[in-house]
mmCIF file of C-alpha atoms in Angstrom:
data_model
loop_
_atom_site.group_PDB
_atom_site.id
_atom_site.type_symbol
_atom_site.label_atom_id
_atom_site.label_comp_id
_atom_site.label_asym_id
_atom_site.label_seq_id
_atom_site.Cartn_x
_atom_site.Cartn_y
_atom_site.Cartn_z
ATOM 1 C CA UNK D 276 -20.466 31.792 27.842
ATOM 2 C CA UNK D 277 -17.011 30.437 27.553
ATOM 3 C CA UNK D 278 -15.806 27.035 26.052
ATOM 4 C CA UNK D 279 -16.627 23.988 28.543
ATOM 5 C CA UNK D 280 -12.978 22.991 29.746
ATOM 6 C CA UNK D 281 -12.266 19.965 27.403
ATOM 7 C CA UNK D 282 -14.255 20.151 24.940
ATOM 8 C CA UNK D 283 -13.109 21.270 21.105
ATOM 9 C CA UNK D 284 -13.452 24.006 19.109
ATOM 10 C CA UNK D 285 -15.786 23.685 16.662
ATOM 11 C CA UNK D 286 -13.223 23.571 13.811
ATOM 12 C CA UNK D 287 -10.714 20.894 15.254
ATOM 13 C CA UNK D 288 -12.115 17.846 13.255
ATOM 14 C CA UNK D 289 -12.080 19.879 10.090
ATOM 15 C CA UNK D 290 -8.408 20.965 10.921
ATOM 16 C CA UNK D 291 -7.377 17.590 12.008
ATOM 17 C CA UNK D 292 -8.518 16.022 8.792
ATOM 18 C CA UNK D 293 -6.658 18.986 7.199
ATOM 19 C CA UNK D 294 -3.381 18.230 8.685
ATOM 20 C CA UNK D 295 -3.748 14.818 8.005
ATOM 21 C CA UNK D 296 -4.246 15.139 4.658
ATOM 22 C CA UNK D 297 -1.158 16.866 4.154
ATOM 23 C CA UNK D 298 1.034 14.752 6.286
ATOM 24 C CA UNK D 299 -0.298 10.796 4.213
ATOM 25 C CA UNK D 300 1.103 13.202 1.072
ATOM 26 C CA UNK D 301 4.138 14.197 2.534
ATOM 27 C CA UNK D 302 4.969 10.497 3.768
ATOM 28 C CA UNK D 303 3.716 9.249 -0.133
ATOM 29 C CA UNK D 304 5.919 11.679 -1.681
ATOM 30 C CA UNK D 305 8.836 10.784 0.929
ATOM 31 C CA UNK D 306 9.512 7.466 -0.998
ATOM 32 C CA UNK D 307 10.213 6.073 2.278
ATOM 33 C CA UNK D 308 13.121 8.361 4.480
ATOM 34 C CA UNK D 309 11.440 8.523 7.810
ATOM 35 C CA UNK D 310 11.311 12.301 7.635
ATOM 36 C CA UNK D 311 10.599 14.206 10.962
ATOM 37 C CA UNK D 312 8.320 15.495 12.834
ATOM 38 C CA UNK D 313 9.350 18.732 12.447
ATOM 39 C CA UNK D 314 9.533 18.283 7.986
ATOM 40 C CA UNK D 315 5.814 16.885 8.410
ATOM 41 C CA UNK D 316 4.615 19.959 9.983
ATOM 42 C CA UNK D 317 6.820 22.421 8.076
ATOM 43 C CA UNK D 318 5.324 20.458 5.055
ATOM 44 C CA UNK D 319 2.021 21.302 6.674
ATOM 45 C CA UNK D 320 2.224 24.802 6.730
ATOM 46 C CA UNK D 321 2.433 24.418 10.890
ATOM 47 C CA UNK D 322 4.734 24.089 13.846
ATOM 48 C CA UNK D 323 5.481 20.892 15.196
ATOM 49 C CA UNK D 324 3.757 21.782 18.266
ATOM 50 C CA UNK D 325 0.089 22.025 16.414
ATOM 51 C CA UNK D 326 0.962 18.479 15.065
ATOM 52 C CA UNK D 327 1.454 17.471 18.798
ATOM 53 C CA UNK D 328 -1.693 19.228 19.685
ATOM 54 C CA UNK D 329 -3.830 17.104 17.334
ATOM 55 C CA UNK D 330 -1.753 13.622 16.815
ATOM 56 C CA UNK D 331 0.444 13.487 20.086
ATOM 57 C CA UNK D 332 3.777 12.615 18.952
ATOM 58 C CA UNK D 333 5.465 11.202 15.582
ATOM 59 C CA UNK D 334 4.143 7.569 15.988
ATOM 60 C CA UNK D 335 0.785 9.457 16.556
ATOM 61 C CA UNK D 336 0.833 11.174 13.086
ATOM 62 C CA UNK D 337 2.248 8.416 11.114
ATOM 63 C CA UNK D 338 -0.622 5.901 12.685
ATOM 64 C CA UNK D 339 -3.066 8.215 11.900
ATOM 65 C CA UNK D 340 -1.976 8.846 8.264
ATOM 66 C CA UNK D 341 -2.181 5.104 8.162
ATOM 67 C CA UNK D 342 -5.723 4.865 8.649
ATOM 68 C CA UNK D 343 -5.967 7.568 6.416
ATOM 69 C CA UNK D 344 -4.278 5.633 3.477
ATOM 70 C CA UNK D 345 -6.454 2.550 4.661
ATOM 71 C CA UNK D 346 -9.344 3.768 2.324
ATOM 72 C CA UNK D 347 -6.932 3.184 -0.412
ATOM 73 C CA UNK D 348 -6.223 -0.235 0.253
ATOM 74 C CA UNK D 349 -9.745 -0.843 0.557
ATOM 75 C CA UNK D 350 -10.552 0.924 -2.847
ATOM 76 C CA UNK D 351 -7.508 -1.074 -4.753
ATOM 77 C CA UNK D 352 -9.010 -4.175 -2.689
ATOM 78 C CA UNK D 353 -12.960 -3.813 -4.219
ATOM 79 C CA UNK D 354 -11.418 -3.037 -7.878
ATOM 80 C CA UNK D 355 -9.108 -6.667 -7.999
ATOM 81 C CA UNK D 356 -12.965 -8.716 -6.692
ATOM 82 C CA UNK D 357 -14.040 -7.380 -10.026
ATOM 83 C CA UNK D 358 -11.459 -9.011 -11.761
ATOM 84 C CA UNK D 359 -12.379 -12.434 -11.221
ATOM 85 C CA UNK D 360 -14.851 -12.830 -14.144
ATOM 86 C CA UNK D 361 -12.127 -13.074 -16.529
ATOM 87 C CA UNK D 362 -9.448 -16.137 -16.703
ATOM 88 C CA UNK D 363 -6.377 -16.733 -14.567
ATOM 89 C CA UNK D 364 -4.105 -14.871 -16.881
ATOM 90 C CA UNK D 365 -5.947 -12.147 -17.984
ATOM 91 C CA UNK D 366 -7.020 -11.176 -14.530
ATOM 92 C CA UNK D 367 -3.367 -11.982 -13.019
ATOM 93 C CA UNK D 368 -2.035 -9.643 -16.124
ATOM 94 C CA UNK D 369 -4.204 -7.012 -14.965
ATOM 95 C CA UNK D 370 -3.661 -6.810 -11.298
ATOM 96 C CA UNK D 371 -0.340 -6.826 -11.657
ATOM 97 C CA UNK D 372 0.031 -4.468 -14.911
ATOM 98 C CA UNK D 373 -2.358 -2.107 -12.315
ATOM 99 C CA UNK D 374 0.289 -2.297 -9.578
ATOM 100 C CA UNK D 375 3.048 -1.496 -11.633
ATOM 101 C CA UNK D 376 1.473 1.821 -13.357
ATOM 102 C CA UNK D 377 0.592 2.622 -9.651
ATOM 103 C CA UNK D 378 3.794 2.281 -8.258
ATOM 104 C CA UNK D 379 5.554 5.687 -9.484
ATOM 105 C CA UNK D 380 2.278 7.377 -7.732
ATOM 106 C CA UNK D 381 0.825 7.324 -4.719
ATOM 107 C CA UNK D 382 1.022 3.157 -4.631
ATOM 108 C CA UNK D 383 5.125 3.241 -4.373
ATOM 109 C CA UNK D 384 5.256 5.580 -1.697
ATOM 110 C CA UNK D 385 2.586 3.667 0.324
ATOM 111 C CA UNK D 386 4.459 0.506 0.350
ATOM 112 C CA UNK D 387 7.765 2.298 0.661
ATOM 113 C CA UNK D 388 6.614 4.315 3.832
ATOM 114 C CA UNK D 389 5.290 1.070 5.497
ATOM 115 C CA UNK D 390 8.394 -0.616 5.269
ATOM 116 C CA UNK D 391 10.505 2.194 6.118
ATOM 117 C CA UNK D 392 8.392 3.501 9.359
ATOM 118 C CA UNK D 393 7.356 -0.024 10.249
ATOM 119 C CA UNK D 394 10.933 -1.396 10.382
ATOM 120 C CA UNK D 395 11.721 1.570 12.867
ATOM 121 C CA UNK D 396 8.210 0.646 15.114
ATOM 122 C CA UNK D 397 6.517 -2.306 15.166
ATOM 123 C CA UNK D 398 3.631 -0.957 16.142
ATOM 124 C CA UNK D 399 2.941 1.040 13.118
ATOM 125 C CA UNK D 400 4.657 -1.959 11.344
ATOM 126 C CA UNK D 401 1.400 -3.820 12.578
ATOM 127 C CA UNK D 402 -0.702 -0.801 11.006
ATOM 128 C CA UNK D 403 0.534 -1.229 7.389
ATOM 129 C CA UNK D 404 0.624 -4.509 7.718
ATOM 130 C CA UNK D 405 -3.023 -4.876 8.517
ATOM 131 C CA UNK D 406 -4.224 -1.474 6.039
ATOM 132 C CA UNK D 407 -1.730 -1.732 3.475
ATOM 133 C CA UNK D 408 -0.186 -4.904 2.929
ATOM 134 C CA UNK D 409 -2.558 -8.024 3.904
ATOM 135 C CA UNK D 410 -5.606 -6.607 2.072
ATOM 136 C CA UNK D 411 -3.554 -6.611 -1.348
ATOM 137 C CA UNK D 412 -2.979 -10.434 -0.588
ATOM 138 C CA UNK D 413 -6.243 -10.997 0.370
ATOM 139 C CA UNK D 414 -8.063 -9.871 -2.767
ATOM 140 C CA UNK D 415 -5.246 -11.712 -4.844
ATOM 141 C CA UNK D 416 -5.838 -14.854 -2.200
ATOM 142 C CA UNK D 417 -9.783 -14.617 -3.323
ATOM 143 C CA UNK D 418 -8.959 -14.236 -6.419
ATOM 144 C CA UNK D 419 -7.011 -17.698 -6.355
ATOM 145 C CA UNK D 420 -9.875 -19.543 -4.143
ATOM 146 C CA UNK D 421 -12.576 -18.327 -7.010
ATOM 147 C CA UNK D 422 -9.758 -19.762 -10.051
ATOM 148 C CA UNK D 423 -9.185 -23.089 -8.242
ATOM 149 C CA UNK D 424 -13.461 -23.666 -7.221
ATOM 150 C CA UNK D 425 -14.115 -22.770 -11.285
ATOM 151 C CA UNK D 426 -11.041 -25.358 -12.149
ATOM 152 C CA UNK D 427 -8.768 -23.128 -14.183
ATOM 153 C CA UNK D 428 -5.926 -23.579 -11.214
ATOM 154 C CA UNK D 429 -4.602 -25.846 -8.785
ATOM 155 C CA UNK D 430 -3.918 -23.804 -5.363
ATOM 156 C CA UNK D 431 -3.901 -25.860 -2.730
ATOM 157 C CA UNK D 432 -3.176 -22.759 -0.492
ATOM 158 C CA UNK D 433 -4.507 -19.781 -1.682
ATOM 159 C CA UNK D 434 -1.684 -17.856 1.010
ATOM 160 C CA UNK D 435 1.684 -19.736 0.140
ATOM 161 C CA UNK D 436 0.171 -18.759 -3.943
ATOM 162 C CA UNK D 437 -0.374 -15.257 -3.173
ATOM 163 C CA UNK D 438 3.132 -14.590 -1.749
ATOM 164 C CA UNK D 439 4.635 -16.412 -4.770
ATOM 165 C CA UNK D 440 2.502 -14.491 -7.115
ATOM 166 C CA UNK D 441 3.389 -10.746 -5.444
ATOM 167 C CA UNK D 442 6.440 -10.875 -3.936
ATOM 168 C CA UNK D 443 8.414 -11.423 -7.475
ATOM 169 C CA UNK D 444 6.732 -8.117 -8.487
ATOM 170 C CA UNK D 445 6.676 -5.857 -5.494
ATOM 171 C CA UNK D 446 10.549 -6.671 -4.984
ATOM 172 C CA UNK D 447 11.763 -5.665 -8.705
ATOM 173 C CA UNK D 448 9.317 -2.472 -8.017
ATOM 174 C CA UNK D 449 11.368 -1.655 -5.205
ATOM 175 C CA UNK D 450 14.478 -2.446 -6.804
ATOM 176 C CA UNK D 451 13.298 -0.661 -9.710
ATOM 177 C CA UNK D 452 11.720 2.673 -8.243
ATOM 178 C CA UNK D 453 12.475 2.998 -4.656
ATOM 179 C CA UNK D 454 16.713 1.424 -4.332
ATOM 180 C CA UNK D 455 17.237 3.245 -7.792
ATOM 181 C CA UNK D 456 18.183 -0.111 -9.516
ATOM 182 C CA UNK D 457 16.966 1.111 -12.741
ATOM 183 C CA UNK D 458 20.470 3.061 -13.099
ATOM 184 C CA UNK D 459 22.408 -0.436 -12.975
ATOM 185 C CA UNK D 460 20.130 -2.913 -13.880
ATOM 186 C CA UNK D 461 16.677 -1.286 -15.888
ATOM 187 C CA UNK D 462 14.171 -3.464 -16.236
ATOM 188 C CA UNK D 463 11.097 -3.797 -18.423
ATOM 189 C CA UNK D 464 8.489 -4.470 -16.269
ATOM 190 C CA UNK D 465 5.861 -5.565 -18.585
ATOM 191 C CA UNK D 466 7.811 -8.424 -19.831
ATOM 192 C CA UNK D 467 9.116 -8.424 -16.561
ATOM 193 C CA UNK D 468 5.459 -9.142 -15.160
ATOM 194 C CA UNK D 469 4.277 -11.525 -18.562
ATOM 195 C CA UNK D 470 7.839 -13.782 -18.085
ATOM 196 C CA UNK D 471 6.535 -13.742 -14.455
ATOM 197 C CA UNK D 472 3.380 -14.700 -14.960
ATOM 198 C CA UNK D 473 3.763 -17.654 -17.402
ATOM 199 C CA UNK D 474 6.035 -19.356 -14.767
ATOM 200 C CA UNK D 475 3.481 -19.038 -11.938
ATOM 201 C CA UNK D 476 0.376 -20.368 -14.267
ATOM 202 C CA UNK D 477 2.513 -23.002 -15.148
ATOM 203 C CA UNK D 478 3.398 -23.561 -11.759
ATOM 204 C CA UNK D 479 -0.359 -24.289 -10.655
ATOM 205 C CA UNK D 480 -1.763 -25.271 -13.594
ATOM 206 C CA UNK D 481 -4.713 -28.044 -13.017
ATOM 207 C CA UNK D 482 -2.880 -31.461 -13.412
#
């Protein structure tokens, strides 16, 4: 008996998930230059009309490599909770000591891809946002809550403190990695991160 009309052969999910795979690595590895639809399936090992087939078209495929990378933000979002059994500093050193290492890997390219495809569409702007970007500052925004209840900080909002804690770092990692600033202007990063650091515990330090 032949295939019911609509329904999927019986390898498509395993395929799909395939494909996908190989296009979230492609984007990772693209440090962020929009490439096309046609380099994502070449990269694939397909034509750009199987890509079609399974995602629809290029905002399709990037969306769903979003969700794909989403289990990443939520892994890198459990690991920082268990941080908050040490103090302010040493956790603070640690999260951002983490990001750094992870930026020349997989991290970099994840950030770099969000702001390069989201700028372009706002709708997939809204998808990094949500997957990528706001659970970072939410684990460091917990983080804050648990270091101001136990008395070791002064944060009298955990957002605003977030923002001035990651945006310092995530810039000079762009600047660094990403824009190539490292020819002009190297920076250390670790004392980068430690100079950092002292000025924002110092900042909110309990009165």
């Amino acid at each position: 008996m032949g295939r019911i009309s609509g329904a999927r052969n019986r390898n498509h999910d395993e395929t799909r998930s395939r494909l996908l795979a190989s296009v979230a690595q492609q984007m990772l590895m693209s440090g962020g230059s929009h490439p096309s639809m046609r380099v994502l399936a070449e990269g694939a090992g397909v034509d750009a009309g199987t890509l079609r087939h399974y995602f629809g078209d290029r905002q399709g495929v990037v969306q769903a490599a979003f969700e794909y990378l989403l289990k990443f933000g939520q892994e890198r979002q459990a690991w920082a909770k268990t941080l908050a059994d040490l103090s302010a500093r040493e956790a603070f050193s640690q999260l951002l000591g983490q990001v750094a290492a992870a930026w020349s890997g997989a991290l970099g390219g994840m950030h770099a891809t969000g702001f390069a495809e989201g700028m372009a569409d706002s709708e997939i702007g809204q998808i990094y946002v949500s997957s990528i970007l706001e659970p970072t500052l939410s684990s460091v925004e917990e983080l804050l809550i648990v270091f101001h209840t136990r008395g070791e900080l002064s944060v009298p909002n955990a957002r605003v403190a977030a923002l001035a804690l990651m945006s310092p770092v995530l810039l000079a990692l762009f600047h660094q990695h990403q824009l190539q600033g490292r020819r002009c202007r190297p920076l250390v990063m670790e004392h980068f991160i430690e100079q950092h650091l002292d000025g924002f515990l110092k900042g909110y330090a309990k009165s």
